[in-house]
Amino acid sequence: MKSDVQVAVIGGGVVGASVLYHLTKKGWKDVVLIERSELTSGSTWHAAGGFHTLNGDPNMAKLQSYTIDLYKEIEEISGQSTSFHLTGGMFLACTPERMEALKIMQSKERLLGIETELLDPKEAHRRLPIMDPDQFLGALYTPLHGHLDPSGTTHAYAKAARIAGAEVYLRNPVTDLTQRPDGTWDVVTKDGTIHADHVVNAGGLWAREVGRMAGLELPVLAMEHMYLLTEDMPEVAEINEATGQEVLHVIDPDGEIYMRQERGGMLMGTYERAGVPWSPKTTPWDFGHELLAPDLDRIAPSLEVGFAHFPAFQRAGIKQIINGPFTFAPDGNPLIGPVRGLRNYWCACGVMAGFSQGGGVGLALSNWMVDGDPGFDVWGMDVARFGDWTTMAYTNAKVRENYSRRFKITFPNEELPAARPLKTTPIYDRLKARNAVFGASYGLEVPLWFAAEGEEPVEKVTYYRSNAFERIKAECRSVREGVGLTETSSFAKYEVTGPDAESWLSQILANKMPKTGRMTLAPMLNHQGKLIGDFTVGKLAEDRFFVFGSGVAQHYHMRWFEQHMPAAGVSIRAHDLALCGLSLAGPKSRDVLAKLTDADVSNDGFKFMDFRKLDIGMVPVLAGRVSFTGDLGYEFWVKPEFQVRLFDLLLEAGAEFGMTLFGTRAMRSLSLEKAFGSWATEYRPIFGPFEANLSRFVDLTKNGFVGRDAALKEKQDGPEKRLVLFEVDVRDADVISNEPILHDGAIVGYVTSGGYAHHVDKSVALGYVPTALADNGNGFEIEVMGERRPASILPEPPFDPKGERMRG
């Protein structure tokens, strides 16, 4: 066993083996995998082994497509069969809502270049004779569905890695991790200690334990999962003989089941609603190649539906019931990437769909480790998307909810209730008393919109315009015609101080820093010149700055800040709810503010993008003249003990001006009218600042800021694509995100975000198209609910294109 290595991968499941293989493929040969027992001894060996490309996030779907394409490669290198079966598959629908979901799925498959077919029940039955067509409304056929051998696939990864120089140490449990002062790790195992530059936690069922060795509590939980294997079925033999192919892979989400052929019989699995966590606090180290006791009563309701939908199962004998644990993160997506505050400690865990996503996880993580960047937009899998509020109890509640909803439709306007409310601001009860409908953002309750007095504050979930539509329109009207008040506590708030604060910020952000008492907008780029953040920076003093950004990215951005922090001269603090926010917006917002302060808040006295301390009544406030609505507006930041008082003062002063409360839905509608983008939609690490129309906030005259050379090259070469705003001719459903954008019938891009712009009465969509088409406003279509709808590029924002309202 080696004593010194570049990387020690802990865990010998399919994910750990994939990471090991991809590291060797990137050229790091001095890498080892350490497994406490045998390869596949956790969840991998008893997995059903299915794979597909479908995912709500097209960036993750691309990684799943890569995973499927990879299997031929590792077979050829290793000589080890993966038993790869590309059968094709069908998603079935029993309800009109599910048929709508299938149309959306079909659109997203088109973005990958995968052609699918929507089938009526008769055609679906012809292709899948074991189904009862009377139980269904239709189906979606997709070619990239299939299954493989979990054990053979894992061994193929490991053998291919060994051929490239990696080593695998079996029956050698890791018992401790100790970090040296230089950031490297001592990996203590049964057979001795390995000194590693990097450690990868691919512990699977033991990911929590491997995290705890480094003082980390990861938000993962194992759930019991059952599937059954039937005896040989004559119906299966008939299909094989008639078609010369296996039975299609089938997902019947309304029945909460999936199934595929297994030898001469069938495999049927279920994600039942009454899911049971396994070993919720600690995972026994001696658990291995063993199964849990089956509990047919728990999955009986799902099986009854399955047997009704597929009558052949009623005549089939059950050969075996498999019940084994699989790990999940709170949202069901993997946890990958570097861990904030733990140098050279990497996560590759919570990968429930290991045979759909394992290859993509290995590729992204190896890129990240070797090149400093995953090479893709992996925000949906980044371990940094969760903060310290994801306690064990929170994780338990959300994982159980996610498991029970595995096949349930989650509508775009749906807010899931588990583990809520958790984080609340001081004015939460006041907002609730005013009929706020809340959502959760980074664990925090945020007001989405406000129901009318006497109405139940509940939004009806739908793909179409909901009961919130008219209420949001009224909120937008209040802002545009008078004044509105909203809470902004969900924004991330950072305080940067020290004698070198300005030089550090100038080095890490792409724009020049503001003068004292002023604010500026500043993108943050990675070393490849791609967008990893967009911030508002306010300078309060020579050595004191406040930086405001996306709340959901707080952990993500703090990780980057800390990785680039000098040894001395500057410090940074994330305030989280130690600063709470309120915002006034609308043409009468200055009138409201003037009633509450002796300060000069005239247009000359408090200019657009000014930033200062201000007393509002008795409340000390940090105030900036800026608003994401694109209108005259102000943002106020206070310590939490003052927020209630400030809220009451503003409401009272605003009464004579007809001020109303508005939520985040109205805020987004108003910002869309200005073509403002947002983090994680328009501003993502796959787009450059010139593509994103942020060139005016990139100061290329500054030397040395992160990503400058790449940004300069983007400008010189010209951006390949450009962010544009479309007006879309829709019926009663607006775009959500990830809908294909077509030009002359060919897909040229996809929607990043959109919705209804209430003040200008337009359905709009933001998205990237090739630069050559960005000034050609016509000939576009956007696929909405499976229907191609005419769309045209708006040459300028439909509201106040010159920005006179913000500055007036």
PDB file of N, CA, C and O in Angstrom, residues 98 221-226 252-257 269-277 298-299 301-302 326-332 352 395-410 414 416-419:
ATOM      1  N   ARG A  98     -50.415  14.683 -16.090  1.00  0.00           N
ATOM      2  CA  ARG A  98     -49.233  13.894 -16.426  1.00  0.00           C
ATOM      3  C   ARG A  98     -48.934  13.987 -17.923  1.00  0.00           C
ATOM      4  O   ARG A  98     -47.768  14.005 -18.321  1.00  0.00           O
ATOM      5  N   LEU A 221     -29.296  11.071   3.875  1.00  0.00           N
ATOM      6  CA  LEU A 221     -30.055  10.092   4.649  1.00  0.00           C
ATOM      7  C   LEU A 221     -30.363   8.914   3.744  1.00  0.00           C
ATOM      8  O   LEU A 221     -30.716   9.092   2.580  1.00  0.00           O
ATOM      9  N   ALA A 222     -30.255   7.717   4.290  1.00  0.00           N
ATOM     10  CA  ALA A 222     -30.592   6.511   3.535  1.00  0.00           C
ATOM     11  C   ALA A 222     -32.064   6.171   3.732  1.00  0.00           C
ATOM     12  O   ALA A 222     -32.605   6.283   4.833  1.00  0.00           O
ATOM     13  N   MET A 223     -32.695   5.750   2.651  1.00  0.00           N
ATOM     14  CA  MET A 223     -34.085   5.281   2.691  1.00  0.00           C
ATOM     15  C   MET A 223     -34.127   3.825   2.260  1.00  0.00           C
ATOM     16  O   MET A 223     -33.385   3.399   1.368  1.00  0.00           O
ATOM     17  N   GLU A 224     -35.010   3.063   2.898  1.00  0.00           N
ATOM     18  CA  GLU A 224     -35.246   1.705   2.418  1.00  0.00           C
ATOM     19  C   GLU A 224     -35.945   1.772   1.066  1.00  0.00           C
ATOM     20  O   GLU A 224     -36.839   2.589   0.852  1.00  0.00           O
ATOM     21  N   HIS A 225     -35.505   0.915   0.151  1.00  0.00           N
ATOM     22  CA  HIS A 225     -36.111   0.906  -1.178  1.00  0.00           C
ATOM     23  C   HIS A 225     -36.321  -0.536  -1.620  1.00  0.00           C
ATOM     24  O   HIS A 225     -35.409  -1.355  -1.534  1.00  0.00           O
ATOM     25  N   MET A 226     -37.542  -0.808  -2.094  1.00  0.00           N
ATOM     26  CA  MET A 226     -37.909  -2.182  -2.443  1.00  0.00           C
ATOM     27  C   MET A 226     -38.250  -2.335  -3.921  1.00  0.00           C
ATOM     28  O   MET A 226     -38.854  -1.445  -4.518  1.00  0.00           O
ATOM     29  N   ASP A 252     -44.084   4.243 -14.637  1.00  0.00           N
ATOM     30  CA  ASP A 252     -45.499   4.542 -14.482  1.00  0.00           C
ATOM     31  C   ASP A 252     -45.638   5.427 -13.246  1.00  0.00           C
ATOM     32  O   ASP A 252     -45.924   4.941 -12.154  1.00  0.00           O
ATOM     33  N   PRO A 253     -45.402   6.738 -13.390  1.00  0.00           N
ATOM     34  CA  PRO A 253     -45.338   7.598 -12.208  1.00  0.00           C
ATOM     35  C   PRO A 253     -46.643   7.697 -11.453  1.00  0.00           C
ATOM     36  O   PRO A 253     -46.636   7.852 -10.228  1.00  0.00           O
ATOM     37  N   ASP A 254     -47.786   7.616 -12.153  1.00  0.00           N
ATOM     38  CA  ASP A 254     -49.059   7.685 -11.442  1.00  0.00           C
ATOM     39  C   ASP A 254     -49.283   6.442 -10.592  1.00  0.00           C
ATOM     40  O   ASP A 254     -50.011   6.484  -9.604  1.00  0.00           O
ATOM     41  N   GLY A 255     -48.644   5.340 -10.975  1.00  0.00           N
ATOM     42  CA  GLY A 255     -48.676   4.135 -10.159  1.00  0.00           C
ATOM     43  C   GLY A 255     -47.507   4.051  -9.198  1.00  0.00           C
ATOM     44  O   GLY A 255     -47.399   3.093  -8.420  1.00  0.00           O
ATOM     45  N   GLU A 256     -46.596   5.040  -9.256  1.00  0.00           N
ATOM     46  CA  GLU A 256     -45.413   5.113  -8.397  1.00  0.00           C
ATOM     47  C   GLU A 256     -44.499   3.905  -8.573  1.00  0.00           C
ATOM     48  O   GLU A 256     -43.864   3.447  -7.635  1.00  0.00           O
ATOM     49  N   ILE A 257     -44.415   3.396  -9.806  1.00  0.00           N
ATOM     50  CA  ILE A 257     -43.610   2.207 -10.037  1.00  0.00           C
ATOM     51  C   ILE A 257     -42.736   2.377 -11.275  1.00  0.00           C
ATOM     52  O   ILE A 257     -42.996   3.216 -12.137  1.00  0.00           O
ATOM     53  N   GLY A 269     -40.272  -2.008  -9.262  1.00  0.00           N
ATOM     54  CA  GLY A 269     -39.905  -1.277  -8.056  1.00  0.00           C
ATOM     55  C   GLY A 269     -40.851  -0.134  -7.807  1.00  0.00           C
ATOM     56  O   GLY A 269     -41.578   0.301  -8.699  1.00  0.00           O
ATOM     57  N   THR A 270     -40.832   0.373  -6.572  1.00  0.00           N
ATOM     58  CA  THR A 270     -41.751   1.442  -6.225  1.00  0.00           C
ATOM     59  C   THR A 270     -41.105   2.441  -5.283  1.00  0.00           C
ATOM     60  O   THR A 270     -40.270   2.085  -4.448  1.00  0.00           O
ATOM     61  N   TYR A 271     -41.474   3.692  -5.448  1.00  0.00           N
ATOM     62  CA  TYR A 271     -41.163   4.735  -4.476  1.00  0.00           C
ATOM     63  C   TYR A 271     -42.470   5.045  -3.751  1.00  0.00           C
ATOM     64  O   TYR A 271     -43.221   5.937  -4.139  1.00  0.00           O
ATOM     65  N   GLU A 272     -42.716   4.279  -2.720  1.00  0.00           N
ATOM     66  CA  GLU A 272     -43.990   4.380  -2.010  1.00  0.00           C
ATOM     67  C   GLU A 272     -44.047   5.661  -1.187  1.00  0.00           C
ATOM     68  O   GLU A 272     -43.021   6.218  -0.794  1.00  0.00           O
ATOM     69  N   ARG A 273     -45.260   6.119  -0.900  1.00  0.00           N
ATOM     70  CA  ARG A 273     -45.416   7.366  -0.148  1.00  0.00           C
ATOM     71  C   ARG A 273     -45.035   7.200   1.317  1.00  0.00           C
ATOM     72  O   ARG A 273     -44.602   8.153   1.959  1.00  0.00           O
ATOM     73  N   ALA A 274     -45.194   6.002   1.842  1.00  0.00           N
ATOM     74  CA  ALA A 274     -44.881   5.758   3.252  1.00  0.00           C
ATOM     75  C   ALA A 274     -43.445   5.276   3.393  1.00  0.00           C
ATOM     76  O   ALA A 274     -43.173   4.223   3.976  1.00  0.00           O
ATOM     77  N   GLY A 275     -42.496   6.047   2.852  1.00  0.00           N
ATOM     78  CA  GLY A 275     -41.096   5.651   2.885  1.00  0.00           C
ATOM     79  C   GLY A 275     -40.539   5.604   4.303  1.00  0.00           C
ATOM     80  O   GLY A 275     -40.976   6.343   5.193  1.00  0.00           O
ATOM     81  N   VAL A 276     -39.549   4.751   4.490  1.00  0.00           N
ATOM     82  CA  VAL A 276     -38.965   4.542   5.820  1.00  0.00           C
ATOM     83  C   VAL A 276     -37.464   4.818   5.758  1.00  0.00           C
ATOM     84  O   VAL A 276     -36.741   4.174   4.987  1.00  0.00           O
ATOM     85  N   PRO A 277     -36.955   5.759   6.583  1.00  0.00           N
ATOM     86  CA  PRO A 277     -35.502   5.961   6.650  1.00  0.00           C
ATOM     87  C   PRO A 277     -34.820   4.739   7.245  1.00  0.00           C
ATOM     88  O   PRO A 277     -35.392   4.025   8.085  1.00  0.00           O
ATOM     89  N   ARG A 298     -46.154  -2.326   3.243  1.00  0.00           N
ATOM     90  CA  ARG A 298     -45.860  -0.913   3.036  1.00  0.00           C
ATOM     91  C   ARG A 298     -45.997  -0.526   1.565  1.00  0.00           C
ATOM     92  O   ARG A 298     -46.410   0.589   1.243  1.00  0.00           O
ATOM     93  N   ILE A 299     -45.617  -1.425   0.674  1.00  0.00           N
ATOM     94  CA  ILE A 299     -45.674  -1.086  -0.747  1.00  0.00           C
ATOM     95  C   ILE A 299     -46.905  -1.665  -1.435  1.00  0.00           C
ATOM     96  O   ILE A 299     -47.082  -1.500  -2.640  1.00  0.00           O
ATOM     97  N   PRO A 301     -50.085  -0.741  -1.546  1.00  0.00           N
ATOM     98  CA  PRO A 301     -50.924   0.165  -2.347  1.00  0.00           C
ATOM     99  C   PRO A 301     -50.342   0.446  -3.733  1.00  0.00           C
ATOM    100  O   PRO A 301     -51.081   0.492  -4.722  1.00  0.00           O
ATOM    101  N   SER A 302     -49.033   0.611  -3.808  1.00  0.00           N
ATOM    102  CA  SER A 302     -48.409   0.845  -5.109  1.00  0.00           C
ATOM    103  C   SER A 302     -48.464  -0.396  -5.975  1.00  0.00           C
ATOM    104  O   SER A 302     -48.715  -0.321  -7.188  1.00  0.00           O
ATOM    105  N   PHE A 326     -30.646   3.213   0.084  1.00  0.00           N
ATOM    106  CA  PHE A 326     -30.001   4.145  -0.836  1.00  0.00           C
ATOM    107  C   PHE A 326     -29.973   5.523  -0.176  1.00  0.00           C
ATOM    108  O   PHE A 326     -30.917   5.900   0.528  1.00  0.00           O
ATOM    109  N   THR A 327     -28.922   6.283  -0.418  1.00  0.00           N
ATOM    110  CA  THR A 327     -28.812   7.604   0.201  1.00  0.00           C
ATOM    111  C   THR A 327     -29.369   8.694  -0.702  1.00  0.00           C
ATOM    112  O   THR A 327     -29.267   8.633  -1.919  1.00  0.00           O
ATOM    113  N   PHE A 328     -29.941   9.707  -0.056  1.00  0.00           N
ATOM    114  CA  PHE A 328     -30.539  10.847  -0.735  1.00  0.00           C
ATOM    115  C   PHE A 328     -30.115  12.131  -0.027  1.00  0.00           C
ATOM    116  O   PHE A 328     -29.950  12.156   1.193  1.00  0.00           O
ATOM    117  N   ALA A 329     -29.976  13.203  -0.781  1.00  0.00           N
ATOM    118  CA  ALA A 329     -29.878  14.547  -0.233  1.00  0.00           C
ATOM    119  C   ALA A 329     -31.291  15.123  -0.125  1.00  0.00           C
ATOM    120  O   ALA A 329     -32.245  14.548  -0.657  1.00  0.00           O
ATOM    121  N   PRO A 330     -31.473  16.249   0.553  1.00  0.00           N
ATOM    122  CA  PRO A 330     -32.826  16.782   0.754  1.00  0.00           C
ATOM    123  C   PRO A 330     -33.623  17.028  -0.513  1.00  0.00           C
ATOM    124  O   PRO A 330     -34.845  16.918  -0.506  1.00  0.00           O
ATOM    125  N   ASP A 331     -32.952  17.382  -1.628  1.00  0.00           N
ATOM    126  CA  ASP A 331     -33.672  17.638  -2.876  1.00  0.00           C
ATOM    127  C   ASP A 331     -33.530  16.501  -3.875  1.00  0.00           C
ATOM    128  O   ASP A 331     -33.989  16.610  -5.011  1.00  0.00           O
ATOM    129  N   GLY A 332     -32.883  15.407  -3.480  1.00  0.00           N
ATOM    130  CA  GLY A 332     -32.747  14.252  -4.357  1.00  0.00           C
ATOM    131  C   GLY A 332     -31.573  14.304  -5.305  1.00  0.00           C
ATOM    132  O   GLY A 332     -31.302  13.313  -5.991  1.00  0.00           O
ATOM    133  N   MET A 352     -28.050   9.161  -5.752  1.00  0.00           N
ATOM    134  CA  MET A 352     -29.055   8.102  -5.733  1.00  0.00           C
ATOM    135  C   MET A 352     -29.144   7.388  -7.083  1.00  0.00           C
ATOM    136  O   MET A 352     -29.222   6.168  -7.144  1.00  0.00           O
ATOM    137  N   THR A 395     -32.892  17.333   7.283  1.00  0.00           N
ATOM    138  CA  THR A 395     -32.584  16.391   6.212  1.00  0.00           C
ATOM    139  C   THR A 395     -33.547  15.209   6.237  1.00  0.00           C
ATOM    140  O   THR A 395     -34.050  14.769   5.193  1.00  0.00           O
ATOM    141  N   ASN A 396     -33.846  14.711   7.420  1.00  0.00           N
ATOM    142  CA  ASN A 396     -34.771  13.582   7.553  1.00  0.00           C
ATOM    143  C   ASN A 396     -36.135  13.937   6.974  1.00  0.00           C
ATOM    144  O   ASN A 396     -36.724  13.167   6.203  1.00  0.00           O
ATOM    145  N   ALA A 397     -36.644  15.115   7.331  1.00  0.00           N
ATOM    146  CA  ALA A 397     -37.972  15.516   6.863  1.00  0.00           C
ATOM    147  C   ALA A 397     -37.997  15.719   5.353  1.00  0.00           C
ATOM    148  O   ALA A 397     -38.933  15.277   4.659  1.00  0.00           O
ATOM    149  N   LYS A 398     -36.970  16.378   4.793  1.00  0.00           N
ATOM    150  CA  LYS A 398     -36.970  16.667   3.359  1.00  0.00           C
ATOM    151  C   LYS A 398     -36.699  15.425   2.530  1.00  0.00           C
ATOM    152  O   LYS A 398     -37.279  15.259   1.443  1.00  0.00           O
ATOM    153  N   VAL A 399     -35.832  14.550   3.005  1.00  0.00           N
ATOM    154  CA  VAL A 399     -35.561  13.327   2.235  1.00  0.00           C
ATOM    155  C   VAL A 399     -36.807  12.455   2.193  1.00  0.00           C
ATOM    156  O   VAL A 399     -37.151  11.894   1.140  1.00  0.00           O
ATOM    157  N   ARG A 400     -37.495  12.328   3.314  1.00  0.00           N
ATOM    158  CA  ARG A 400     -38.729  11.528   3.308  1.00  0.00           C
ATOM    159  C   ARG A 400     -39.758  12.132   2.367  1.00  0.00           C
ATOM    160  O   ARG A 400     -40.461  11.409   1.643  1.00  0.00           O
ATOM    161  N   GLU A 401     -39.859  13.453   2.355  1.00  0.00           N
ATOM    162  CA  GLU A 401     -40.783  14.117   1.432  1.00  0.00           C
ATOM    163  C   GLU A 401     -40.369  13.859  -0.012  1.00  0.00           C
ATOM    164  O   GLU A 401     -41.205  13.510  -0.860  1.00  0.00           O
ATOM    165  N   ASN A 402     -39.081  14.028  -0.296  1.00  0.00           N
ATOM    166  CA  ASN A 402     -38.593  13.843  -1.654  1.00  0.00           C
ATOM    167  C   ASN A 402     -38.802  12.414  -2.129  1.00  0.00           C
ATOM    168  O   ASN A 402     -39.211  12.180  -3.275  1.00  0.00           O
ATOM    169  N   TYR A 403     -38.528  11.454  -1.265  1.00  0.00           N
ATOM    170  CA  TYR A 403     -38.700  10.047  -1.638  1.00  0.00           C
ATOM    171  C   TYR A 403     -40.167   9.767  -1.976  1.00  0.00           C
ATOM    172  O   TYR A 403     -40.472   9.112  -2.979  1.00  0.00           O
ATOM    173  N   SER A 404     -41.066  10.265  -1.146  1.00  0.00           N
ATOM    174  CA  SER A 404     -42.490   9.995  -1.356  1.00  0.00           C
ATOM    175  C   SER A 404     -43.024  10.671  -2.614  1.00  0.00           C
ATOM    176  O   SER A 404     -44.064  10.276  -3.141  1.00  0.00           O
ATOM    177  N   ARG A 405     -42.297  11.682  -3.100  1.00  0.00           N
ATOM    178  CA  ARG A 405     -42.731  12.420  -4.284  1.00  0.00           C
ATOM    179  C   ARG A 405     -41.878  12.101  -5.503  1.00  0.00           C
ATOM    180  O   ARG A 405     -41.914  12.831  -6.492  1.00  0.00           O
ATOM    181  N   ARG A 406     -41.135  11.021  -5.440  1.00  0.00           N
ATOM    182  CA  ARG A 406     -40.181  10.703  -6.504  1.00  0.00           C
ATOM    183  C   ARG A 406     -40.845  10.713  -7.881  1.00  0.00           C
ATOM    184  O   ARG A 406     -40.269  11.192  -8.853  1.00  0.00           O
ATOM    185  N   PHE A 407     -42.061  10.196  -7.966  1.00  0.00           N
ATOM    186  CA  PHE A 407     -42.761  10.139  -9.244  1.00  0.00           C
ATOM    187  C   PHE A 407     -43.943  11.108  -9.298  1.00  0.00           C
ATOM    188  O   PHE A 407     -44.731  11.075 -10.230  1.00  0.00           O
ATOM    189  N   LYS A 408     -44.060  11.955  -8.318  1.00  0.00           N
ATOM    190  CA  LYS A 408     -45.178  12.893  -8.288  1.00  0.00           C
ATOM    191  C   LYS A 408     -44.805  14.153  -9.060  1.00  0.00           C
ATOM    192  O   LYS A 408     -43.646  14.569  -9.061  1.00  0.00           O
ATOM    193  N   ILE A 409     -45.779  14.758  -9.726  1.00  0.00           N
ATOM    194  CA  ILE A 409     -45.527  16.009 -10.435  1.00  0.00           C
ATOM    195  C   ILE A 409     -45.261  17.112  -9.419  1.00  0.00           C
ATOM    196  O   ILE A 409     -46.024  17.298  -8.467  1.00  0.00           O
ATOM    197  N   THR A 410     -44.160  17.827  -9.602  1.00  0.00           N
ATOM    198  CA  THR A 410     -43.921  19.050  -8.842  1.00  0.00           C
ATOM    199  C   THR A 410     -44.129  20.211  -9.801  1.00  0.00           C
ATOM    200  O   THR A 410     -43.359  20.410 -10.739  1.00  0.00           O
ATOM    201  N   GLU A 414     -45.217  25.307  -7.253  1.00  0.00           N
ATOM    202  CA  GLU A 414     -45.481  24.528  -6.044  1.00  0.00           C
ATOM    203  C   GLU A 414     -44.363  24.705  -5.027  1.00  0.00           C
ATOM    204  O   GLU A 414     -43.184  24.628  -5.351  1.00  0.00           O
ATOM    205  N   LEU A 416     -43.058  23.042  -1.497  1.00  0.00           N
ATOM    206  CA  LEU A 416     -43.242  21.826  -0.711  1.00  0.00           C
ATOM    207  C   LEU A 416     -43.178  22.134   0.784  1.00  0.00           C
ATOM    208  O   LEU A 416     -42.369  22.949   1.231  1.00  0.00           O
ATOM    209  N   PRO A 417     -44.010  21.469   1.591  1.00  0.00           N
ATOM    210  CA  PRO A 417     -44.203  21.907   2.986  1.00  0.00           C
ATOM    211  C   PRO A 417     -43.254  21.320   4.026  1.00  0.00           C
ATOM    212  O   PRO A 417     -43.155  21.852   5.128  1.00  0.00           O
ATOM    213  N   ALA A 418     -42.573  20.224   3.731  1.00  0.00           N
ATOM    214  CA  ALA A 418     -41.795  19.546   4.776  1.00  0.00           C
ATOM    215  C   ALA A 418     -40.716  20.463   5.344  1.00  0.00           C
ATOM    216  O   ALA A 418     -40.112  21.257   4.631  1.00  0.00           O
ATOM    217  N   ALA A 419     -40.477  20.351   6.646  1.00  0.00           N
ATOM    218  CA  ALA A 419     -39.426  21.084   7.374  1.00  0.00           C
ATOM    219  C   ALA A 419     -39.640  22.595   7.328  1.00  0.00           C
ATOM    220  O   ALA A 419     -38.685  23.356   7.404  1.00  0.00           O
TER     221      ALA A 419
END
